[in-house]
PDB file of C-alpha atoms in Angstrom:
ATOM      1  CA  MET E   1      -4.902  65.026  63.205  1.00 55.00           C
ATOM      2  CA  SER E   2      -7.814  62.966  61.538  1.00 57.00           C
ATOM      3  CA  ASP E   3     -10.957  62.132  63.246  1.00 57.00           C
ATOM      4  CA  TYR E   4     -10.840  58.104  64.005  1.00 60.00           C
ATOM      5  CA  CYS E   5     -15.140  57.918  64.179  1.00 61.00           C
ATOM      6  CA  ALA E   6     -15.796  60.263  61.058  1.00 57.00           C
ATOM      7  CA  THR E   7     -19.108  59.770  59.771  1.00 56.00           C
ATOM      8  CA  GLY E   8     -20.565  60.841  56.891  1.00 56.00           C
ATOM      9  CA  THR E   9     -18.379  59.462  54.007  1.00 55.00           C
ATOM     10  CA  GLY E  10     -20.882  60.571  51.185  1.00 54.00           C
ATOM     11  CA  ALA E  11     -21.102  56.861  49.472  1.00 53.00           C
ATOM     12  CA  ASP E  12     -24.387  55.322  49.339  1.00 50.00           C
ATOM     13  CA  PRO E  13     -25.269  52.582  52.406  1.00 49.00           C
ATOM     14  CA  ALA E  14     -25.389  49.009  50.286  1.00 46.00           C
ATOM     15  CA  PRO E  15     -28.482  47.927  49.361  1.00 44.00           C
ATOM     16  CA  ALA E  16     -30.742  45.161  51.784  1.00 44.00           C
ATOM     17  CA  ALA E  17     -30.044  41.338  51.232  1.00 45.00           C
ATOM     18  CA  THR E  18     -33.789  41.132  50.990  1.00 47.00           C
ATOM     19  CA  THR E  19     -33.410  43.370  47.499  1.00 46.00           C
ATOM     20  CA  ALA E  20     -31.479  40.879  45.884  1.00 53.00           C
ATOM     21  CA  GLY E  21     -32.340  39.292  42.671  1.00 62.00           C
ATOM     22  CA  GLY E  22     -33.257  36.016  42.076  1.00 71.00           C
ATOM     23  CA  PRO E  23     -36.244  33.582  42.183  1.00 79.00           C
ATOM     24  CA  PRO E  24     -39.432  34.349  43.433  1.00 91.00           C
ATOM     25  CA  PHE E  25     -39.292  32.549  47.174  1.00 94.00           C
ATOM     26  CA  ALA E  26     -42.127  31.084  48.618  1.00 95.00           C
ATOM     27  CA  GLU E  27     -44.286  32.240  51.729  1.00 95.00           C
ATOM     28  CA  CYS E  28     -43.799  30.968  55.144  1.00 96.00           C
ATOM     29  CA  VAL E  29     -46.937  28.744  55.566  1.00 95.00           C
ATOM     30  CA  LEU E  30     -47.520  30.575  59.218  1.00 95.00           C
ATOM     31  CA  CYS E  31     -46.182  34.073  59.115  1.00 96.00           C
ATOM     32  CA  ARG E  32     -46.381  34.465  55.263  1.00 95.00           C
ATOM     33  CA  ASN E  33     -42.707  36.323  54.968  1.00 95.00           C
ATOM     34  CA  PRO E  34     -40.589  35.044  52.573  1.00 94.00           C
ATOM     35  CA  THR E  35     -38.226  31.488  53.042  1.00 95.00           C
ATOM     36  CA  GLU E  36     -35.035  30.634  51.578  1.00 93.00           C
ATOM     37  CA  TYR E  37     -37.006  27.742  49.123  1.00 93.00           C
ATOM     38  CA  PRO E  38     -38.012  29.065  45.671  1.00 93.00           C
ATOM     39  CA  GLU E  39     -41.565  28.590  44.877  1.00 93.00           C
ATOM     40  CA  SER E  40     -41.370  25.521  43.063  1.00 92.00           C
ATOM     41  CA  TYR E  41     -40.165  23.651  45.878  1.00 91.00           C
ATOM     42  CA  LYS E  42     -42.461  21.111  47.084  1.00 91.00           C
ATOM     43  CA  GLY E  43     -44.107  20.649  51.056  1.00 91.00           C
ATOM     44  CA  ILE E  44     -43.826  22.563  53.869  1.00 91.00           C
ATOM     45  CA  THR E  45     -41.880  25.960  53.316  1.00 94.00           C
ATOM     46  CA  LEU E  46     -41.057  27.638  56.549  1.00 95.00           C
ATOM     47  CA  CYS E  47     -39.091  31.217  57.489  1.00 96.00           C
ATOM     48  CA  PRO E  48     -36.021  30.641  59.107  1.00 95.00           C
ATOM     49  CA  VAL E  49     -37.531  32.359  62.141  1.00 96.00           C
ATOM     50  CA  CYS E  50     -40.598  29.847  62.317  1.00 96.00           C
ATOM     51  CA  GLU E  51     -38.350  26.801  61.511  1.00 95.00           C
ATOM     52  CA  TRP E  52     -35.803  27.559  64.373  1.00 95.00           C
ATOM     53  CA  GLN E  53     -39.346  27.973  66.409  1.00 94.00           C
ATOM     54  CA  GLU E  54     -40.773  24.748  65.315  1.00 92.00           C
ATOM     55  CA  ALA E  55     -37.335  22.818  65.846  1.00 93.00           C
ATOM     56  CA  GLN E  56     -38.009  24.485  69.362  1.00 92.00           C
ATOM     57  CA  ARG E  57     -40.943  22.623  69.980  1.00 90.00           C
ATOM     58  CA  THR E  58     -40.143  19.441  68.585  1.00 90.00           C
ATOM     59  CA  ALA E  59     -37.212  19.009  70.566  1.00 89.00           C
ATOM     60  CA  CYS E  60     -39.097  19.414  73.561  1.00 75.00           C
ATOM     61  CA  SER E  61     -42.342  17.662  73.035  1.00 68.00           C
ATOM     62  CA  GLY E  62     -39.815  14.272  74.232  1.00 62.00           C
TER      63      GLY E  62
END
């Protein structure tokens, strides 16, 4: 009988998405975390978290 919840397959875990190659990303202007925008992007660059928080603030400012 095999163990249904067996762990430790011996395989290395997949690399994190943040280590994936690609263009250098711009820093968030608020928290300085990497954004989804390339460094060549013109304008204010926000990370997904700060972008969501800014959208919440502007939606409630009636």
